[in-house]
Amino acid sequence: MAKRVVLAYSGGLDTSVIVRWLTERGYEVITYTADVGQGEELEEIPKKARQSGAVEAIVEDLKEEFARDYCLPVLRALALYEGKYPLSASLSRPLISKKLVYYAEKFKADYVAHGSTGKGNDQVRFELSVWALNPAIEVLAPVRSWEFKAREEQIEYAKKHGIPVKVEKEKPYSIDRNLWGISVECGPLEDPWTEPPKDAYQITFSAEEAPDEPDILTVGFEKGIPVSLNGRKYNLLSQLIMELNTLAGKHGVGRIDIVENRLVGIKSREVYEAPAATVLYEAYRDLLSLVTDRFTFHYFINHIPHEYAKLVYEGLWFSPLREALDAFTATLAESVTGEVRLKLFKGSVSVIGRRSDKSLYLEDLATYSEKDTFDHKAGELFTKVWGLPLKIKGLLKKKKQEFRT
Ligand code: ARG
């Protein structure tokens, strides 16, 4: 019986060559392609996969599952890797891995395969996810071991075997795109001193090109789920995110240029575009802080965003830690109902207003007008007790000095 493998297939050169390469080595290849909002037509994919040698080609629309089960938890954790990257590429790998395992089990395949290199983070995310879900499945990563050194060799191989290759001149970048964001690497970006060329950006305008007038945007949340933009309700979170990408991208919001630490030890220069994620993080953070008591909010903000981002980046999506952190953020999300008003202008997004029935802001306590009900006497006594440790320290210091003189 032929060895059967389910391959994560994008339809690009690498994964098309992998289909043929595995076929030559005795594997029966089933390709799996997911629509996670990469903005590409996937209709031609099955034909292309078969032309490359696949026996079966599966294409699925995962946009809503990706938005609900992957983007939303990351938003609720306000997770940003190294304080900046909203984890777009890191998030799609566990979902694709889950599907690879599902279809491997369904088609009785002992193997799954991916097209990641040995130098990146994605190999780790694919492999850890597959092992967590079904450790009996073996993961193949042909790019790590095959004979091709340069892209030209792959093109030659593809031509020789009748694999369709796009003739148009390709951009010098490696691009990974889904509805949560785009990551761009390689080419001129490899010099971290060089400003990203215009064509590195796919969905955002520069601040210079952005409109000279701001847009005011209202984002509505229900129990921690973004549900409306400017009063318009969205039943599908994926739709809301894609619409927001357009609205905020127009103003140049969500461009991120960083040198980040990869899992494999190297630093790499990355350019990201995540307009919707950037706006939603701002809005969510603001509303969460409005409806959450100080103790809980401080605990959350000091611990969760960093820890959550690290675990997603490092391939631990299918871990008890992630589930436990999700339970924590879901509890807080229960109160995140309300609206946030934001201003989008020349590459920036700023919160300019917020309201919620769950708000803990009490105007009669906060006001400096005659309506003030705050007990100022209590403030005096509180300050005395709160400052006592520093006062004691000061007193002793003073005593010592007096003793010396
Ligand atoms: N550095 C990012 C990450 O590890 C993006 C990787 C995207 N992959 C790519 N082939 N461009 O999540």
Short mmCIF file of C-alpha atoms and ligand atoms in Angstrom, two decimals:
data_model
loop_
_atom_site.label_atom_id
_atom_site.label_comp_id
_atom_site.label_asym_id
_atom_site.label_seq_id
_atom_site.Cartn_x
_atom_site.Cartn_y
_atom_site.Cartn_z
CA MET A 1 0.00 0.00 0.00
CA ALA A 2 1.24 3.48 -0.88
CA LYS A 3 2.30 5.71 1.97
CA ARG A 4 -0.31 8.44 2.22
CA VAL A 5 0.40 12.04 3.22
CA VAL A 6 -1.75 15.14 3.72
CA LEU A 7 0.21 18.21 2.66
CA ALA A 8 -0.47 21.83 3.68
CA TYR A 9 -0.63 23.30 0.21
CA SER A 10 -0.60 26.98 -0.74
CA GLY A 11 -0.39 26.49 -4.49
CA GLY A 12 2.93 28.32 -4.64
CA LEU A 13 6.14 27.01 -6.14
CA ASP A 14 7.52 25.36 -2.98
CA THR A 15 4.46 23.33 -2.10
CA SER A 16 3.77 22.42 -5.75
CA VAL A 17 7.29 21.04 -6.04
CA ILE A 18 6.77 19.17 -2.75
CA VAL A 19 3.74 17.35 -4.22
CA ARG A 20 5.84 15.95 -7.04
CA TRP A 21 8.88 15.35 -4.86
CA LEU A 22 6.88 13.26 -2.40
CA THR A 23 5.11 11.40 -5.22
CA GLU A 24 8.50 10.41 -6.63
CA ARG A 25 9.39 8.97 -3.25
CA GLY A 26 6.38 6.69 -3.18
CA TYR A 27 3.86 8.86 -1.33
CA GLU A 28 0.26 9.34 -2.33
CA VAL A 29 -0.31 13.06 -1.80
CA ILE A 30 -3.55 14.66 -0.67
CA THR A 31 -3.28 18.45 -0.61
CA TYR A 32 -5.02 20.64 1.94
CA THR A 33 -5.59 24.36 1.35
CA ALA A 34 -7.37 26.68 3.75
CA ASP A 35 -8.86 30.06 3.09
CA VAL A 36 -7.84 32.06 6.15
CA GLY A 37 -8.40 35.37 4.44
CA GLN A 38 -5.22 35.49 2.35
CA GLY A 39 -7.20 37.29 -0.34
CA GLU A 40 -6.38 34.83 -3.12
CA GLU A 41 -8.73 33.03 -5.45
CA LEU A 42 -8.55 29.36 -4.52
CA GLU A 43 -10.69 28.01 -7.37
CA GLU A 44 -7.71 26.94 -9.44
CA ILE A 45 -5.99 25.21 -6.52
CA PRO A 46 -7.37 21.67 -6.99
CA LYS A 47 -6.47 21.68 -10.67
CA LYS A 48 -2.97 22.87 -9.91
CA ALA A 49 -2.53 20.32 -7.13
CA ARG A 50 -3.58 17.48 -9.44
CA GLN A 51 -1.32 18.71 -12.23
CA SER A 52 1.53 18.55 -9.73
CA GLY A 53 0.63 14.96 -8.90
CA ALA A 54 -1.86 15.04 -6.03
CA VAL A 55 -4.50 12.30 -5.86
CA GLU A 56 -6.93 14.48 -3.96
CA ALA A 57 -7.15 18.22 -3.25
CA ILE A 58 -9.16 19.67 -0.38
CA VAL A 59 -9.98 23.37 -0.19
CA GLU A 60 -11.86 24.80 2.77
CA ASP A 61 -13.07 28.20 3.87
CA LEU A 62 -11.81 28.59 7.45
CA LYS A 63 -12.19 32.35 7.76
CA GLU A 64 -14.84 32.34 10.45
CA GLU A 65 -13.30 29.50 12.44
CA PHE A 66 -9.98 31.32 12.27
CA ALA A 67 -11.54 34.60 13.43
CA ARG A 68 -13.60 33.08 16.28
CA ASP A 69 -11.30 30.43 17.66
CA TYR A 70 -7.87 31.94 16.99
CA CYS A 71 -7.98 35.72 16.43
CA LEU A 72 -10.53 36.38 19.16
CA PRO A 73 -8.62 34.65 22.00
CA VAL A 74 -5.48 36.53 20.98
CA LEU A 75 -7.42 39.80 21.04
CA ARG A 76 -8.88 39.02 24.47
CA ALA A 77 -5.35 38.40 25.72
CA LEU A 78 -4.08 41.56 23.96
CA ALA A 79 -1.19 39.36 22.94
CA LEU A 80 1.67 41.07 21.12
CA TYR A 81 4.95 39.23 20.62
CA GLU A 82 7.81 41.36 21.93
CA GLY A 83 5.22 44.04 22.55
CA LYS A 84 4.54 44.63 18.86
CA TYR A 85 3.54 41.71 16.65
CA PRO A 86 -0.13 40.61 16.77
CA LEU A 87 0.83 37.05 15.76
CA SER A 88 -1.01 36.74 12.46
CA ALA A 89 1.20 34.09 10.85
CA SER A 90 1.79 32.31 14.16
CA LEU A 91 -1.96 31.84 14.57
CA SER A 92 -2.84 30.16 11.30
CA ARG A 93 -0.42 27.24 11.74
CA PRO A 94 -2.20 25.53 14.62
CA LEU A 95 -5.52 25.76 12.79
CA ILE A 96 -4.06 24.32 9.59
CA SER A 97 -2.32 21.61 11.62
CA LYS A 98 -5.62 20.68 13.25
CA LYS A 99 -7.16 20.20 9.81
CA LEU A 100 -4.17 18.22 8.53
CA VAL A 101 -4.61 15.84 11.45
CA TYR A 102 -8.36 15.61 10.86
CA TYR A 103 -7.92 14.68 7.20
CA ALA A 104 -4.97 12.38 7.89
CA GLU A 105 -7.22 10.43 10.26
CA LYS A 106 -10.12 10.51 7.82
CA PHE A 107 -8.05 9.29 4.86
CA LYS A 108 -5.99 6.91 6.99
CA ALA A 109 -2.74 8.70 6.20
CA ASP A 110 0.24 8.10 8.46
CA TYR A 111 1.93 11.34 7.44
CA VAL A 112 1.31 15.05 7.14
CA ALA A 113 3.68 17.49 5.45
CA HIS A 114 4.39 21.21 5.39
CA GLY A 115 6.54 23.52 3.29
CA SER A 116 8.34 25.39 6.07
CA THR A 117 12.09 25.78 6.17
CA GLY A 118 14.44 24.69 8.93
CA LYS A 119 15.23 28.25 9.83
CA GLY A 120 11.82 29.60 10.74
CA ASN A 121 9.22 29.40 13.46
CA ASP A 122 6.50 27.80 11.39
CA GLN A 123 8.06 24.32 11.37
CA VAL A 124 7.86 24.35 15.18
CA ARG A 125 4.22 25.46 15.18
CA PHE A 126 3.18 22.80 12.66
CA GLU A 127 5.03 19.97 14.34
CA LEU A 128 4.11 20.74 17.95
CA SER A 129 0.47 21.16 16.97
CA VAL A 130 0.35 17.85 15.10
CA TRP A 131 2.08 15.97 17.90
CA ALA A 132 -0.24 17.45 20.51
CA LEU A 133 -3.28 16.34 18.53
CA ASN A 134 -2.10 12.96 17.28
CA PRO A 135 1.42 11.83 18.15
CA ALA A 136 1.12 8.74 15.92
CA ILE A 137 1.25 10.92 12.82
CA GLU A 138 4.66 11.61 11.36
CA VAL A 139 5.46 15.07 10.01
CA LEU A 140 7.46 15.48 6.81
CA ALA A 141 9.22 18.74 5.96
CA PRO A 142 10.82 18.23 2.53
CA VAL A 143 12.22 21.78 2.30
CA ARG A 144 14.52 20.97 5.22
CA SER A 145 16.10 18.04 3.47
CA TRP A 146 15.72 18.26 -0.29
CA GLU A 147 18.44 18.86 -2.86
CA PHE A 148 17.31 22.23 -4.24
CA LYS A 149 19.55 25.12 -3.29
CA ALA A 150 18.18 27.97 -5.39
CA ARG A 151 14.74 28.92 -6.59
CA GLU A 152 15.89 28.46 -10.19
CA GLU A 153 16.52 24.76 -9.55
CA GLN A 154 12.97 24.38 -8.29
CA ILE A 155 11.60 26.18 -11.34
CA GLU A 156 13.57 23.90 -13.62
CA TYR A 157 12.32 20.84 -11.76
CA ALA A 158 8.76 22.13 -11.94
CA LYS A 159 8.98 22.75 -15.68
CA LYS A 160 10.46 19.33 -16.28
CA HIS A 161 7.51 17.70 -14.54
CA GLY A 162 4.72 19.79 -15.98
CA ILE A 163 4.03 21.65 -12.73
CA PRO A 164 2.42 24.99 -13.52
CA VAL A 165 4.75 27.89 -12.63
CA LYS A 166 3.70 31.51 -12.64
CA VAL A 167 5.81 33.28 -15.25
CA GLU A 168 5.12 36.79 -14.00
CA LYS A 169 8.02 38.43 -12.21
CA GLU A 170 7.54 37.72 -8.54
CA LYS A 171 8.14 40.21 -5.76
CA PRO A 172 11.39 39.63 -3.89
CA TYR A 173 9.47 39.12 -0.63
CA SER A 174 8.25 36.16 1.34
CA ILE A 175 4.69 37.04 2.23
CA ASP A 176 2.29 35.32 4.58
CA ARG A 177 -1.21 36.71 4.67
CA ASN A 178 -4.45 36.08 6.51
CA LEU A 179 -7.28 38.21 7.81
CA TRP A 180 -5.45 39.01 11.06
CA GLY A 181 -2.44 40.43 9.26
CA ILE A 182 0.33 40.17 6.74
CA SER A 183 3.98 39.40 7.32
CA VAL A 184 6.63 40.39 4.84
CA GLU A 185 10.24 39.21 4.90
CA CYS A 186 13.27 38.90 2.60
CA GLY A 187 14.61 40.91 -0.33
CA PRO A 188 15.53 44.50 0.53
CA LEU A 189 14.06 44.08 4.03
CA GLU A 190 17.00 41.91 5.02
CA ASP A 191 18.98 45.10 5.64
CA PRO A 192 17.40 46.34 8.88
CA TRP A 193 18.60 49.90 8.18
CA THR A 194 16.72 50.16 4.88
CA GLU A 195 13.25 51.67 4.97
CA PRO A 196 10.73 49.17 3.59
CA PRO A 197 10.13 49.97 -0.09
CA LYS A 198 6.63 51.00 -1.06
CA ASP A 199 5.83 47.64 -2.65
CA ALA A 200 6.58 45.78 0.58
CA TYR A 201 3.21 46.92 1.89
CA GLN A 202 0.16 45.08 0.61
CA ILE A 203 -2.92 46.50 2.33
CA THR A 204 -2.03 49.81 3.99
CA PHE A 205 -1.37 53.26 2.66
CA SER A 206 1.55 55.27 3.94
CA ALA A 207 0.81 58.19 6.27
CA GLU A 208 1.76 60.51 3.40
CA GLU A 209 -0.81 58.96 1.06
CA ALA A 210 -3.50 58.65 3.73
CA PRO A 211 -6.48 61.05 3.63
CA ASP A 212 -5.94 64.53 5.09
CA GLU A 213 -9.18 64.21 7.04
CA PRO A 214 -9.54 61.74 9.93
CA ASP A 215 -12.26 59.11 10.14
CA ILE A 216 -14.11 58.59 13.38
CA LEU A 217 -14.94 54.97 13.99
CA THR A 218 -17.15 53.36 16.62
CA VAL A 219 -16.48 49.74 17.48
CA GLY A 220 -19.16 47.88 19.44
CA PHE A 221 -18.42 44.87 21.67
CA GLU A 222 -20.69 42.27 23.25
CA LYS A 223 -19.15 40.08 25.94
CA GLY A 224 -15.71 40.63 24.53
CA ILE A 225 -16.65 40.00 20.90
CA PRO A 226 -16.42 42.84 18.37
CA VAL A 227 -19.91 42.96 16.84
CA SER A 228 -20.34 46.30 15.10
CA LEU A 229 -18.57 49.06 13.18
CA ASN A 230 -20.21 52.48 13.17
CA GLY A 231 -23.44 50.91 14.36
CA ARG A 232 -23.53 48.31 11.61
CA LYS A 233 -23.86 44.80 13.03
CA TYR A 234 -21.78 41.91 11.73
CA ASN A 235 -22.85 38.35 12.27
CA LEU A 236 -19.49 37.12 11.07
CA LEU A 237 -16.42 38.26 12.97
CA SER A 238 -14.29 37.47 9.92
CA GLN A 239 -16.34 39.97 7.89
CA LEU A 240 -15.94 42.66 10.53
CA ILE A 241 -12.18 42.13 10.62
CA MET A 242 -11.85 42.29 6.83
CA GLU A 243 -13.95 45.43 6.64
CA LEU A 244 -11.88 47.01 9.40
CA ASN A 245 -8.68 46.12 7.55
CA THR A 246 -9.93 48.26 4.69
CA LEU A 247 -11.15 51.15 6.85
CA ALA A 248 -8.00 51.41 8.95
CA GLY A 249 -5.58 50.40 6.18
CA LYS A 250 -6.74 53.42 4.22
CA HIS A 251 -5.37 55.62 7.03
CA GLY A 252 -2.07 53.76 7.20
CA VAL A 253 -2.89 52.22 10.58
CA GLY A 254 -1.21 48.96 11.62
CA ARG A 255 2.21 49.08 9.98
CA ILE A 256 4.84 47.42 12.13
CA ASP A 257 8.56 47.25 11.34
CA ILE A 258 10.65 45.24 13.80
CA VAL A 259 13.70 43.07 14.27
CA GLU A 260 12.34 40.10 16.20
CA ASN A 261 13.80 37.10 18.00
CA ARG A 262 12.97 33.86 16.25
CA LEU A 263 12.67 30.61 18.14
CA VAL A 264 15.66 29.14 16.33
CA GLY A 265 17.94 31.76 17.84
CA ILE A 266 18.35 34.28 15.04
CA LYS A 267 17.02 37.79 14.75
CA SER A 268 15.01 38.65 11.69
CA ARG A 269 13.64 41.87 10.25
CA GLU A 270 9.91 41.67 9.79
CA VAL A 271 7.38 44.02 8.34
CA TYR A 272 3.76 43.47 9.35
CA GLU A 273 0.49 45.04 8.40
CA ALA A 274 -2.37 44.49 10.79
CA PRO A 275 -4.84 47.38 10.56
CA ALA A 276 -7.87 45.62 12.05
CA ALA A 277 -5.90 43.95 14.83
CA THR A 278 -4.25 47.26 15.76
CA VAL A 279 -7.61 49.05 16.04
CA LEU A 280 -9.26 46.19 17.91
CA TYR A 281 -6.41 45.96 20.44
CA GLU A 282 -6.71 49.67 21.20
CA ALA A 283 -10.47 49.46 21.52
CA TYR A 284 -10.53 46.27 23.56
CA ARG A 285 -7.88 47.47 25.98
CA ASP A 286 -9.78 50.66 26.60
CA LEU A 287 -13.12 49.02 27.20
CA LEU A 288 -11.60 46.29 29.35
CA SER A 289 -9.97 48.87 31.59
CA LEU A 290 -13.29 50.72 31.91
CA VAL A 291 -15.21 47.67 33.13
CA THR A 292 -12.53 45.86 35.16
CA ASP A 293 -11.53 46.66 38.75
CA ARG A 294 -7.99 47.85 39.31
CA PHE A 295 -6.64 44.67 40.92
CA THR A 296 -7.83 42.45 38.10
CA PHE A 297 -6.85 44.84 35.34
CA HIS A 298 -3.34 45.26 36.69
CA TYR A 299 -2.91 41.52 37.03
CA PHE A 300 -4.16 41.01 33.49
CA ILE A 301 -2.10 43.68 31.80
CA ASN A 302 1.12 42.78 33.64
CA HIS A 303 0.96 39.07 32.97
CA ILE A 304 -1.30 37.94 30.18
CA PRO A 305 -0.36 39.81 26.97
CA HIS A 306 3.29 38.83 27.17
CA GLU A 307 2.79 35.23 28.32
CA TYR A 308 0.04 34.59 25.81
CA ALA A 309 2.03 36.03 22.91
CA LYS A 310 5.04 33.96 23.83
CA LEU A 311 3.14 30.71 23.90
CA VAL A 312 1.46 31.39 20.55
CA TYR A 313 4.72 32.46 18.92
CA GLU A 314 6.54 29.45 20.34
CA GLY A 315 4.11 26.87 18.98
CA LEU A 316 2.26 25.97 22.18
CA TRP A 317 -1.28 26.66 20.95
CA PHE A 318 -2.55 23.19 21.82
CA SER A 319 -1.36 23.34 25.40
CA PRO A 320 -3.08 23.32 28.80
CA LEU A 321 -1.48 26.72 29.45
CA ARG A 322 -3.31 28.29 26.54
CA GLU A 323 -6.60 26.76 27.61
CA ALA A 324 -6.14 28.01 31.16
CA LEU A 325 -5.28 31.53 29.99
CA ASP A 326 -8.30 31.48 27.66
CA ALA A 327 -10.52 30.63 30.62
CA PHE A 328 -9.10 33.64 32.47
CA THR A 329 -9.58 36.10 29.62
CA ALA A 330 -13.05 34.70 28.89
CA THR A 331 -14.07 35.56 32.45
CA LEU A 332 -12.96 39.15 31.96
CA ALA A 333 -14.55 39.30 28.51
CA GLU A 334 -18.00 38.71 30.09
CA SER A 335 -18.06 42.40 31.06
CA VAL A 336 -16.58 43.81 27.86
CA THR A 337 -19.81 45.11 26.40
CA GLY A 338 -20.06 48.64 25.09
CA GLU A 339 -18.65 50.98 22.50
CA VAL A 340 -15.34 52.65 21.81
CA ARG A 341 -14.87 55.66 19.60
CA LEU A 342 -11.57 55.98 17.76
CA LYS A 343 -9.93 58.43 15.46
CA LEU A 344 -7.97 57.13 12.47
CA PHE A 345 -5.54 59.61 11.06
CA LYS A 346 -2.23 59.51 9.19
CA GLY A 347 -0.97 56.18 10.42
CA SER A 348 -2.32 56.42 13.94
CA VAL A 349 -5.36 55.24 15.84
CA SER A 350 -6.42 56.91 19.08
CA VAL A 351 -9.29 56.24 21.39
CA ILE A 352 -11.41 59.36 21.83
CA GLY A 353 -14.38 57.99 23.76
CA ARG A 354 -15.88 54.93 25.41
CA ARG A 355 -19.14 53.89 27.09
CA SER A 356 -20.56 50.77 28.68
CA ASP A 357 -23.43 49.69 30.92
CA LYS A 358 -20.78 47.77 32.82
CA SER A 359 -18.59 50.83 33.29
CA LEU A 360 -16.97 51.23 36.72
CA TYR A 361 -16.38 54.92 36.11
CA LEU A 362 -18.57 56.95 38.47
CA GLU A 363 -18.80 60.59 37.57
CA ASP A 364 -19.87 61.77 41.03
CA LEU A 365 -16.72 60.22 42.47
CA ALA A 366 -14.43 61.45 39.69
CA THR A 367 -15.72 64.99 39.27
CA TYR A 368 -14.02 68.12 40.56
CA SER A 369 -17.30 70.04 40.44
CA GLU A 370 -19.78 70.65 43.30
CA LYS A 371 -21.36 67.27 42.55
CA ASP A 372 -18.32 65.59 44.07
CA THR A 373 -19.21 62.85 46.60
CA PHE A 374 -15.69 61.60 47.27
CA ASP A 375 -14.68 61.52 50.94
CA HIS A 376 -11.59 63.79 51.01
CA LYS A 377 -10.96 63.11 54.69
CA ALA A 378 -10.58 59.43 53.83
CA GLY A 379 -8.01 60.49 51.24
CA GLU A 380 -5.95 62.18 53.93
CA LEU A 381 -5.95 59.14 56.23
CA PHE A 382 -5.31 56.76 53.35
CA THR A 383 -2.29 58.78 52.25
CA LYS A 384 -0.87 58.69 55.77
CA VAL A 385 -1.04 54.92 56.01
CA TRP A 386 0.03 54.28 52.40
CA GLY A 387 3.09 56.48 52.79
CA LEU A 388 4.14 55.05 56.16
CA PRO A 389 6.90 52.72 54.87
CA LEU A 390 8.63 55.58 53.06
CA LYS A 391 8.17 57.88 56.00
CA ILE A 392 9.81 55.37 58.35
CA LYS A 393 12.72 54.97 55.94
CA GLY A 394 13.10 58.75 55.75
CA LEU A 395 12.98 59.15 59.52
CA LEU A 396 15.68 56.55 60.09
CA LYS A 397 17.92 58.08 57.44
CA LYS A 398 17.58 61.45 59.07
CA LYS A 399 18.37 60.00 62.51
CA LYS A 400 21.55 58.39 61.23
CA GLN A 401 22.73 61.66 59.75
CA GLU A 402 22.08 63.47 63.02
CA PHE A 403 24.01 60.78 64.86
CA ARG A 404 27.05 61.23 62.58
CA THR A 405 27.28 65.00 62.96
N1 ARG B 1 8.03 36.02 11.80
C1 ARG B 1 6.64 35.75 11.75
C2 ARG B 1 6.29 34.60 12.65
O1 ARG B 1 7.14 33.82 12.94
C3 ARG B 1 6.13 35.58 10.36
C4 ARG B 1 6.48 34.32 9.65
C5 ARG B 1 5.76 34.29 8.37
N2 ARG B 1 6.20 33.33 7.43
C6 ARG B 1 6.54 33.61 6.17
N3 ARG B 1 6.73 32.62 5.40
N4 ARG B 1 6.67 34.83 5.71
O2 ARG B 1 5.17 34.46 13.05
#
